[in-house]
Amino acid sequence: MFEIIRRDGLARIGRFETRSGVLETPALLPVINPKICTVTPRELYDEFGFRAIITNSYIIKNTPELRAKAQEAGLHDMLDFPGIIMTDSGTFQSHMYGEVEVTNEEMVEFQKSIGTDIGTVLDIFTEPYWTKEQTAESIVTTLRRTGKACDIKGDMMINGVVQGSIYPDLREDCARKMADMDVDVHPIGGVVPLMEQYRYLELVDVILSSKKGLNPNRPVHLFGAGHPMMLALATLMGCDLFDSASYAKFARDERMMFIDGTYRLQDMQSLDCNCPACRGLTLESLKKMDNRKKTATIARHNLYQITGELALVKRYVREGRLWELAEMRCRAHPAMLDALRRLGEHQEFMERYDPISRDGAMFYTGAETRGRPVFKRYSERIVDRYIPETDKAALFYDEGSKPYSKARPADFDRVRRAGYTPVIVSPFGPVPAELDEVYPVAQSVFPKMEDTDTILESESLTVRFLECKFAETVNGNDVSDDGTEEHDPDTIRAKAVSRYQFGIQATEALFRGRIDLVISRKTGKIRNVISDGEHVLSMRAGDGLYTLKKEGADRIVSAIPAPFMRVAVMDDAVPFVSEGRNVFCQFVTECDKDLRPMEEVIVTDKSDKVIATGRMALVADEIKSFKKGVAVKVRSGAGDEA
Ligand code: GUN
Ligand code: ZN
């Protein structure tokens, strides 16, 4: 059972329940070579806090002493590891050394017999140099073997490995078929050569095409990925599990992992590491250690780099800032920068899972930041959903101080009196003054010295926007001060934000008849929208977006047919949700596919009656596939509305 606790991008902090305990994801499983324990499993558990490890059942099976011990005492006792043990099946050995002389059934049965928690099918490793035909054929075999493994797995969990070399369509198709099988975890396999060859750009396509086909309710394991440098990016793309043999392999070659790469001890100029393994050591004292101790020290250092980075990745997910961390990490190597740039080309897919707002400001880290989904969402919404009050625009330029209407109230008043709509050219592109407090416009920090990419992109978005929305554009500074047109900036803002957030049709339903606004006396900001005497919306100060009230929800439901903005629940859940309890996945019968995480949502019963309003915790396809977890954070039920 897998449950999402927090999310950011495609990243999730999850709870994965197994018979040997619960694993919080993202997690990395250190690889244990049962023949050489560089760091013992017990130390991994007690000292480093690893709750899961991975070892190789093929090696155990082919080593008579190990085999006998594992079958007698069980894997957990043999390794002295009280947590979760995953085993691999010999596929990696076939990649390294050619054919292995075991069958799939034999390997699955063996893994069961030694008490593995999560076993692996004997999948076929699809090499990046393979032809498409060869790859497609081998996937058929992997799928057949996976089906067989599911039949005989008993109470062992099983890894259903997504293969497909570098062919996105084969990856997606394989993933879709794996998703339909009774497997428990989805490793993405066949990627080790891509990582060894620094082909991170292709790795992005491989991961995302696999993710497109997979069922979101199972953890995704990136097989063979364990370098701290890539954890942030891979987590952002929705990988939940990782494994690392490198921490020990590199240690034996005297290579130290750092967040910006791997360094050979002999090439290092200094040892400036404060991890518990290195503390108190100098480069000289480390070099002089006897070999055993040196290997153990470097292995421990490597593990601390991994645990440190993983903790940081989790913190950034919790803070909703994983894009920022991934962008920083991808500067460590040009091949990683390629991966980040490629990820920007998958903006449309990433946008479906990207939260509508977040706490705190978003930081711009460089031109690649434009590849984040928020940029695409903003530029699409102002084209699709914005309706100007007048057909003349007066342009101003972002001078760093935000929100813009607080920075230059006199200028905006002057052009409005002359019948113009103030539009600010910002790094997001054009911002009509009435949208200047909406996330992410006001809640973002850009450097004062703009880069050429941002200037050009912003200009081209502005030109397109002005062409489709206005008949005339002038420079805001050229507009004279003698205009006398009446205008009401608060009402213009109230409607514009609603259209931006809920669309044009819903806004017509919400803003009907007489409109009264409650304005905060302290901040001057809109607090509540009252339409024909009904409180329909409240505006949040933090992200400048609305929360939807019961009356507002009723109007949308009357005006626009389901499933627009709705999550419908079963009868069983109605009494609880009406009282303000959250909606859990298993009670949802239908859900609007256009709703994004954190978006306002209307909870209805089966006859489309409003029973509550709240915010989306997951998106439609996730809700459909999860058996557990919160789907909607309910703000207030219809039953307890004052
Ligand atoms: N270890 C690294 N890559 C793979 C893979 O593709 N399949 C299996 N079973 N193990 C791996
Ligand atoms: Zn160290």
XYZ file of C-alpha atoms in Angstrom, residues 16-593:
578
model
C 4.981 2.676 1.495
C 3.696 -0.112 3.710
C 5.412 -3.499 3.579
C 5.380 -6.513 5.883
C 8.763 -5.448 7.282
C 7.736 -1.914 8.075
C 6.820 1.399 6.544
C 9.198 3.196 4.219
C 8.976 6.943 3.825
C 9.731 7.949 0.238
C 11.736 9.255 -1.487
C 14.169 6.658 -0.169
C 17.459 5.214 -1.270
C 18.269 1.548 -0.767
C 21.995 0.890 -0.328
C 23.102 -2.161 -2.279
C 24.534 -4.932 -0.129
C 26.910 -7.281 -1.832
C 26.365 -10.384 0.315
C 29.980 -11.387 -0.258
C 31.600 -8.099 0.725
C 29.841 -5.995 3.331
C 31.728 -2.709 3.179
C 29.301 -1.264 5.711
C 27.176 -3.830 7.537
C 23.389 -3.857 7.140
C 23.086 -3.377 10.908
C 25.112 -0.164 10.723
C 23.041 1.005 7.767
C 19.953 0.581 9.910
C 21.204 1.856 13.263
C 23.761 4.473 12.339
C 22.524 5.831 9.008
C 18.808 5.261 9.475
C 18.222 3.302 6.274
C 14.945 1.401 6.563
C 15.401 -0.580 3.340
C 18.288 -2.198 1.495
C 18.638 -4.149 -1.722
C 20.742 -7.229 -2.287
C 21.180 -9.722 -5.081
C 19.365 -13.039 -4.908
C 21.233 -14.365 -7.930
C 24.573 -14.082 -6.142
C 23.107 -15.688 -3.022
C 21.627 -18.541 -5.025
C 24.913 -19.220 -6.788
C 27.045 -19.191 -3.647
C 26.476 -22.476 -1.796
C 27.246 -21.219 1.766
C 25.071 -18.145 1.319
C 22.321 -20.111 -0.295
C 22.124 -22.630 2.532
C 22.232 -19.913 5.183
C 19.597 -17.782 3.476
C 17.224 -20.697 3.092
C 17.727 -21.868 6.652
C 17.763 -18.624 8.629
C 16.037 -16.322 6.140
C 17.481 -13.251 4.523
C 16.743 -10.848 7.393
C 18.636 -12.972 9.926
C 21.441 -13.779 7.551
C 22.088 -10.102 6.858
C 21.092 -8.974 10.356
C 18.785 -6.291 8.940
C 15.452 -5.624 10.660
C 14.030 -3.366 7.928
C 12.754 -3.971 4.397
C 14.831 -6.108 2.043
C 14.453 -5.921 -1.714
C 16.273 -8.408 -3.933
C 17.284 -8.257 -7.569
C 17.060 -11.265 -9.826
C 20.179 -11.650 -11.946
C 19.105 -9.300 -14.740
C 21.959 -6.937 -13.978
C 24.424 -9.843 -14.151
C 23.102 -10.683 -17.613
C 23.667 -7.048 -18.614
C 27.236 -7.200 -17.296
C 28.302 -10.732 -18.238
C 25.775 -12.084 -20.753
C 23.094 -14.765 -20.342
C 22.379 -16.167 -16.896
C 21.571 -19.872 -16.521
C 18.427 -19.546 -14.398
C 14.748 -19.253 -15.209
C 12.304 -16.572 -14.132
C 10.175 -19.028 -12.111
C 13.244 -20.403 -10.385
C 14.382 -16.911 -9.370
C 10.959 -15.814 -8.127
C 10.557 -19.023 -6.109
C 14.044 -18.649 -4.689
C 13.409 -15.063 -3.606
C 10.231 -16.210 -1.884
C 12.051 -19.038 -0.144
C 14.573 -16.727 1.507
C 11.961 -14.279 2.805
C 12.561 -11.324 0.520
C 10.070 -8.513 1.092
C 10.176 -7.234 -2.469
C 11.452 -9.591 -5.158
C 12.221 -8.869 -8.796
C 11.179 -10.539 -12.027
C 13.974 -11.823 -14.248
C 13.377 -8.990 -16.719
C 15.400 -8.442 -19.869
C 17.761 -5.498 -19.697
C 17.111 -3.356 -22.766
C 20.413 -1.814 -23.803
C 20.453 1.747 -25.200
C 22.112 0.576 -28.441
C 19.404 -1.990 -29.233
C 17.142 -1.611 -32.258
C 13.498 -0.880 -31.732
C 12.493 -4.355 -32.974
C 14.858 -6.120 -30.603
C 13.651 -3.933 -27.737
C 9.970 -4.547 -28.523
C 10.512 -8.312 -28.702
C 12.303 -8.464 -25.385
C 9.554 -6.430 -23.707
C 7.059 -9.106 -24.715
C 9.200 -11.631 -22.824
C 9.594 -9.353 -19.793
C 5.825 -8.839 -19.653
C 5.155 -12.578 -19.922
C 7.626 -13.266 -17.131
C 6.056 -10.524 -15.024
C 2.618 -12.094 -15.432
C 4.037 -15.422 -14.301
C 5.781 -13.820 -11.335
C 2.493 -12.226 -10.231
C 0.823 -15.639 -10.340
C 3.389 -17.232 -8.059
C 4.530 -14.350 -5.847
C 2.412 -15.367 -2.851
C 2.770 -12.775 -0.104
C 6.057 -11.435 -1.414
C 5.824 -8.071 -3.179
C 7.147 -7.960 -6.702
C 9.023 -5.422 -8.860
C 7.515 -5.083 -12.349
C 10.356 -3.493 -14.288
C 9.622 -1.003 -17.062
C 11.996 -1.575 -19.961
C 12.145 -0.047 -23.445
C 15.674 1.211 -24.038
C 15.582 4.820 -25.302
C 12.270 4.502 -27.172
C 9.655 6.676 -25.433
C 6.691 4.978 -27.120
C 7.911 1.519 -26.097
C 8.563 2.747 -22.550
C 5.086 4.217 -22.236
C 3.455 1.141 -23.696
C 5.436 -1.202 -21.445
C 4.573 0.964 -18.438
C 0.880 0.908 -19.294
C 0.918 -2.887 -19.459
C 2.878 -3.151 -16.213
C 0.333 -0.850 -14.585
C -2.382 -3.392 -15.369
C -0.534 -6.232 -13.645
C -0.549 -7.206 -9.998
C 2.955 -5.892 -9.269
C 3.809 -3.779 -6.216
C 6.670 -1.516 -7.259
C 7.689 -0.169 -10.654
C 11.399 0.043 -11.226
C 12.503 1.835 -14.380
C 15.206 -0.479 -15.714
C 17.880 -0.432 -18.365
C 19.087 3.053 -17.398
C 22.496 2.298 -15.867
C 24.381 2.710 -19.182
C 22.655 6.065 -19.755
C 23.868 7.294 -16.380
C 27.364 5.884 -16.815
C 27.609 7.683 -20.147
C 26.155 10.942 -18.767
C 23.190 10.663 -21.140
C 20.913 12.471 -18.686
C 19.004 14.206 -21.452
C 17.711 10.867 -22.732
C 17.165 9.717 -19.171
C 14.585 12.506 -18.765
C 12.620 11.192 -21.746
C 12.899 7.622 -20.466
C 11.628 8.523 -16.988
C 8.775 10.732 -18.145
C 7.551 8.371 -20.854
C 7.524 5.583 -18.255
C 5.685 7.803 -15.762
C 3.021 8.585 -18.365
C 2.056 4.941 -18.630
C 2.343 3.979 -14.966
C -0.315 3.852 -12.331
C 0.370 6.614 -9.756
C -0.506 4.346 -6.812
C 2.766 2.413 -6.818
C 6.232 3.642 -5.974
C 8.610 4.117 -8.898
C 12.191 2.951 -8.448
C 14.987 4.271 -10.652
C 17.152 1.173 -10.913
C 20.848 1.843 -10.364
C 20.526 5.552 -9.588
C 22.241 6.661 -6.429
C 24.423 9.662 -7.085
C 23.447 12.547 -4.793
C 23.826 14.945 -7.736
C 20.766 13.578 -9.489
C 18.399 12.863 -6.604
C 16.611 16.227 -6.728
C 15.937 16.042 -10.461
C 14.855 12.398 -10.443
C 12.549 13.016 -7.474
C 11.044 16.013 -9.253
C 10.203 13.697 -12.166
C 8.357 11.325 -9.842
C 10.933 8.704 -8.876
C 10.320 7.490 -5.312
C 13.036 4.883 -4.795
C 16.703 4.730 -5.667
C 19.530 2.331 -5.013
C 23.229 2.810 -4.796
C 26.023 0.322 -5.225
C 28.351 3.211 -6.044
C 28.851 4.242 -2.432
C 30.820 1.001 -1.913
C 32.195 0.482 -5.427
C 33.573 3.998 -5.561
C 35.021 3.586 -2.067
C 37.028 0.551 -3.191
C 38.449 2.721 -6.025
C 39.145 5.575 -3.552
C 36.539 7.834 -5.129
C 34.506 10.226 -3.032
C 30.990 11.314 -3.942
C 30.040 14.945 -3.471
C 26.980 16.853 -4.501
C 28.846 18.317 -7.470
C 30.418 15.092 -8.713
C 32.809 12.292 -7.822
C 36.451 12.967 -7.020
C 39.426 10.617 -6.856
C 41.257 10.828 -3.583
C 44.577 11.151 -5.395
C 43.312 14.211 -7.333
C 41.846 16.022 -4.380
C 43.566 19.167 -3.101
C 41.890 19.213 0.287
C 39.295 17.349 2.272
C 36.718 19.866 3.295
C 33.943 17.627 4.422
C 32.184 17.809 7.730
C 30.287 14.532 7.548
C 30.599 12.228 10.583
C 32.971 9.976 8.628
C 35.386 12.743 7.643
C 35.171 14.968 10.696
C 38.608 15.403 12.220
C 40.373 13.968 9.182
C 42.703 15.731 6.785
C 43.392 14.684 3.227
C 46.796 13.409 4.370
C 45.469 11.371 7.265
C 42.791 9.794 5.055
C 45.321 8.893 2.371
C 47.601 7.288 4.962
C 44.946 4.993 6.415
C 45.319 1.275 5.821
C 43.225 0.138 2.874
C 40.412 -1.495 4.786
C 39.862 1.498 6.990
C 40.178 3.879 4.079
C 37.540 2.023 2.051
C 35.202 1.918 5.031
C 35.690 5.643 5.696
C 35.045 6.637 2.085
C 32.010 4.354 1.864
C 30.581 5.988 4.971
C 31.352 9.440 3.612
C 29.520 8.516 0.395
C 26.515 7.305 2.366
C 26.399 10.535 4.383
C 26.403 12.545 1.156
C 23.399 10.532 0.016
C 21.455 10.775 3.276
C 22.206 14.496 3.550
C 20.966 15.226 0.059
C 17.907 13.048 0.427
C 16.931 14.895 3.596
C 17.344 18.174 1.736
C 15.243 16.934 -1.197
C 12.458 16.040 1.234
C 12.644 19.442 2.888
C 12.329 21.166 -0.480
C 9.341 18.976 -1.384
C 7.675 19.933 1.894
C 8.379 23.598 1.197
C 7.102 23.291 -2.378
C 10.470 24.394 -3.737
C 11.899 21.273 -5.348
C 12.157 22.952 -8.748
C 14.595 25.427 -7.198
C 16.789 22.698 -5.738
C 16.758 20.650 -8.955
C 17.749 23.729 -10.961
C 20.659 24.399 -8.598
C 21.837 20.768 -8.685
C 21.653 20.593 -12.461
C 24.411 23.188 -12.656
C 26.887 20.629 -11.343
C 27.528 19.165 -14.800
C 26.646 20.291 -18.341
C 24.963 16.926 -18.974
C 22.688 17.602 -16.015
C 21.931 21.041 -17.443
C 20.893 19.306 -20.654
C 18.540 17.164 -18.592
C 17.002 20.253 -16.989
C 16.563 21.906 -20.378
C 14.935 18.762 -21.710
C 12.606 18.688 -18.736
C 11.480 22.186 -19.768
C 10.257 20.639 -23.033
C 7.915 18.401 -21.035
C 6.150 21.434 -19.550
C 2.701 20.322 -20.655
C 2.900 16.983 -18.842
C 4.505 18.517 -15.767
C 1.804 21.221 -15.624
C -0.933 18.663 -14.964
C 0.617 17.854 -11.608
C 1.928 21.261 -10.609
C 0.278 22.942 -7.606
C -1.745 26.063 -8.366
C 0.032 28.035 -5.653
C 2.365 27.578 -2.747
C 3.528 29.267 0.416
C 6.361 31.694 -0.036
C 7.937 33.211 -3.091
C 9.356 31.359 -6.067
C 12.949 32.123 -6.903
C 14.252 32.466 -10.425
C 17.583 30.665 -10.776
C 18.316 31.245 -14.471
C 16.870 30.968 -17.966
C 15.861 27.315 -17.388
C 13.405 28.493 -14.733
C 11.158 29.499 -17.636
C 10.668 25.774 -18.248
C 8.678 25.427 -15.029
C 4.984 24.723 -15.454
C 3.933 27.969 -13.717
C 5.190 29.991 -16.668
C 3.195 28.015 -19.187
C 0.083 28.080 -17.014
C 0.265 31.826 -16.503
C 0.803 32.669 -20.161
C -2.017 30.366 -21.269
C -4.497 31.607 -18.707
C -4.038 35.289 -19.521
C -4.667 34.527 -23.176
C -7.636 32.191 -22.603
C -9.268 33.803 -19.603
C -8.428 37.497 -19.456
C -10.946 40.093 -20.674
C -9.706 43.710 -20.615
C -11.962 46.490 -19.302
C -10.958 48.833 -22.111
C -9.558 48.185 -25.586
C -6.506 50.407 -25.071
C -3.385 49.302 -23.213
C -0.785 51.522 -21.525
C 2.551 49.750 -21.070
C 4.842 49.981 -18.084
C 7.983 48.058 -17.236
C 8.703 45.972 -14.158
C 11.089 47.931 -11.976
C 11.422 45.294 -9.284
C 8.923 46.633 -6.771
C 5.809 44.479 -6.322
C 2.842 44.373 -6.383
C 2.944 46.871 -9.224
C -0.198 48.773 -8.247
C 1.282 49.498 -4.828
C 4.506 50.684 -6.454
C 2.903 53.157 -8.892
C -0.699 53.950 -7.890
C -0.632 57.444 -9.423
C 0.533 56.187 -12.831
C -2.141 53.522 -12.997
C -4.835 55.970 -11.931
C -3.715 58.462 -14.570
C -3.884 55.998 -17.482
C -7.166 54.510 -16.259
C -8.746 57.956 -16.153
C -7.696 58.307 -19.789
C -9.430 55.029 -20.664
C -6.356 52.795 -20.740
C -5.675 49.461 -19.044
C -2.244 49.410 -17.383
C -0.167 46.404 -18.505
C 3.233 45.715 -17.003
C 5.939 43.935 -18.965
C 7.363 41.437 -16.467
C 9.595 38.366 -16.613
C 6.353 36.326 -16.835
C 5.328 38.330 -19.879
C 2.458 40.852 -19.788
C 0.696 41.446 -16.466
C -2.565 43.429 -16.531
C -2.486 45.617 -13.402
C -5.538 43.861 -11.955
C -3.672 40.534 -11.862
C -0.568 41.847 -10.153
C -1.281 40.221 -6.783
C -2.019 36.753 -8.107
C 0.413 33.858 -7.624
C 3.071 33.681 -9.049
C 3.245 37.274 -10.283
C 3.658 38.998 -6.919
C 5.178 35.987 -5.133
C 8.315 35.679 -7.251
C 11.808 37.063 -7.089
C 13.854 37.724 -10.219
C 17.336 39.175 -10.510
C 17.491 42.887 -11.388
C 19.791 42.179 -14.314
C 17.642 40.227 -16.725
C 18.992 37.619 -19.118
C 18.427 37.884 -22.852
C 16.213 34.781 -22.999
C 13.817 36.230 -20.474
C 13.720 39.640 -22.142
C 13.019 38.151 -25.588
C 10.431 35.661 -24.365
C 8.642 38.282 -22.288
C 8.563 40.653 -25.266
C 7.152 38.073 -27.613
C 4.466 37.015 -25.108
C 3.572 40.682 -24.604
C 3.274 41.385 -28.329
C 0.987 38.377 -28.826
C -1.134 39.307 -25.824
C -1.552 42.925 -26.873
C -2.470 41.915 -30.410
C -5.229 39.594 -29.311
C -6.652 41.688 -26.452
C -6.273 45.365 -27.371
C -6.926 47.647 -30.335
C -4.276 50.188 -29.333
C -1.145 50.245 -27.172
C 0.807 53.251 -25.910
C 3.690 53.804 -23.526
C 2.201 54.454 -20.089
C 4.469 57.460 -19.498
C 3.053 59.224 -22.585
C -0.538 59.249 -21.348
C -1.644 62.723 -20.216
C -3.069 63.484 -16.807
C -6.345 65.062 -17.900
C -8.546 61.962 -18.306
C -11.862 61.892 -16.464
C -13.179 58.353 -17.009
C -14.641 56.736 -13.919
C -13.104 53.429 -12.948
C -13.206 51.070 -10.030
C -9.902 49.165 -9.759
C -11.144 46.869 -6.975
C -14.119 45.573 -8.945
C -11.993 45.166 -12.058
C -9.490 43.183 -9.992
C -12.146 41.085 -8.287
C -13.514 39.902 -11.630
C -10.160 39.500 -13.362
C -8.822 37.249 -10.609
C -11.971 35.156 -10.745
C -11.683 34.685 -14.512
C -7.994 33.841 -14.146
C -8.723 31.279 -11.448
C -12.110 29.778 -12.411
C -12.608 30.782 -16.036
C -14.969 33.153 -17.830
C -18.167 31.123 -17.520
C -17.876 30.494 -13.777
C -17.134 34.190 -13.237
C -20.391 35.154 -14.943
C -22.227 32.994 -12.428
C -20.267 34.335 -9.467
C -20.504 38.029 -10.373
C -24.214 38.449 -10.879
C -26.340 41.490 -10.097
C -25.090 43.915 -7.478
C -21.452 43.419 -6.397
C -20.216 44.596 -3.006
C -16.619 44.153 -1.958
C -15.361 43.957 1.586
C -11.959 45.638 1.629
C -9.447 45.176 4.429
C -9.020 48.459 6.249
C -5.473 47.519 7.210
C -4.101 46.396 3.830
C -6.550 47.874 1.348
C -6.881 44.421 -0.195
C -10.104 42.709 -1.258
C -11.369 40.335 1.447
C -14.827 39.190 0.375
C -16.978 39.319 -2.716
C -20.725 39.705 -2.119
C -22.939 39.191 -5.135
C -26.643 40.009 -4.842
C -26.227 39.833 -1.085
C -24.523 36.404 -1.111
C -20.952 35.915 0.050
C -19.534 33.945 -2.888
C -15.743 34.354 -2.618
C -13.007 35.313 -0.158
C -9.575 36.379 -1.280
C -6.444 34.979 0.360
C -3.839 37.599 1.169
C -0.946 35.192 0.580
C -1.430 34.147 -3.035
C -4.047 36.682 -4.165
C -6.396 33.839 -5.179
C -9.896 33.060 -3.966
C -11.417 30.509 -1.677
C -14.837 29.465 -2.859
C -17.809 29.769 -0.498
C -20.845 27.494 -0.429
C -23.040 30.115 -2.190
C -20.426 30.527 -4.886
C -20.215 26.770 -5.349
C -24.019 26.522 -5.694
C -23.979 29.094 -8.453
C -21.227 27.341 -10.409
C -23.022 24.026 -10.099
C -26.281 25.562 -11.380
C -24.565 27.319 -14.272
C -22.052 24.751 -15.534
C -22.675 21.014 -15.917
C -20.598 18.401 -14.072
C -17.806 17.471 -13.824
C -16.597 21.117 -14.020
C -14.747 21.983 -10.780
C -16.339 18.995 -9.021
C -15.372 15.958 -7.051
C -18.387 13.698 -6.559
C -18.519 11.316 -3.588
C -20.453 8.194 -2.615
C -23.453 8.341 -0.290
C -21.412 6.805 2.553
C -19.112 9.806 2.664
C -21.785 12.513 2.459
C -22.535 12.878 6.202
C -18.830 13.124 7.076
C -17.879 15.535 4.321
C -20.913 17.715 5.095
C -19.516 18.109 8.587
C -16.229 19.339 7.192
C -14.164 16.138 7.160
C -11.702 15.594 4.323
C -12.608 13.536 1.250
C -10.640 10.296 0.960
C -9.754 8.745 -2.395
C -11.788 5.612 -1.956
C -15.047 7.592 -1.707
C -14.658 9.573 -4.922
C -16.841 8.518 -7.849
C -16.007 11.257 -10.335
C -13.520 14.073 -10.666
C -12.835 16.955 -13.065
C -9.620 16.110 -14.910
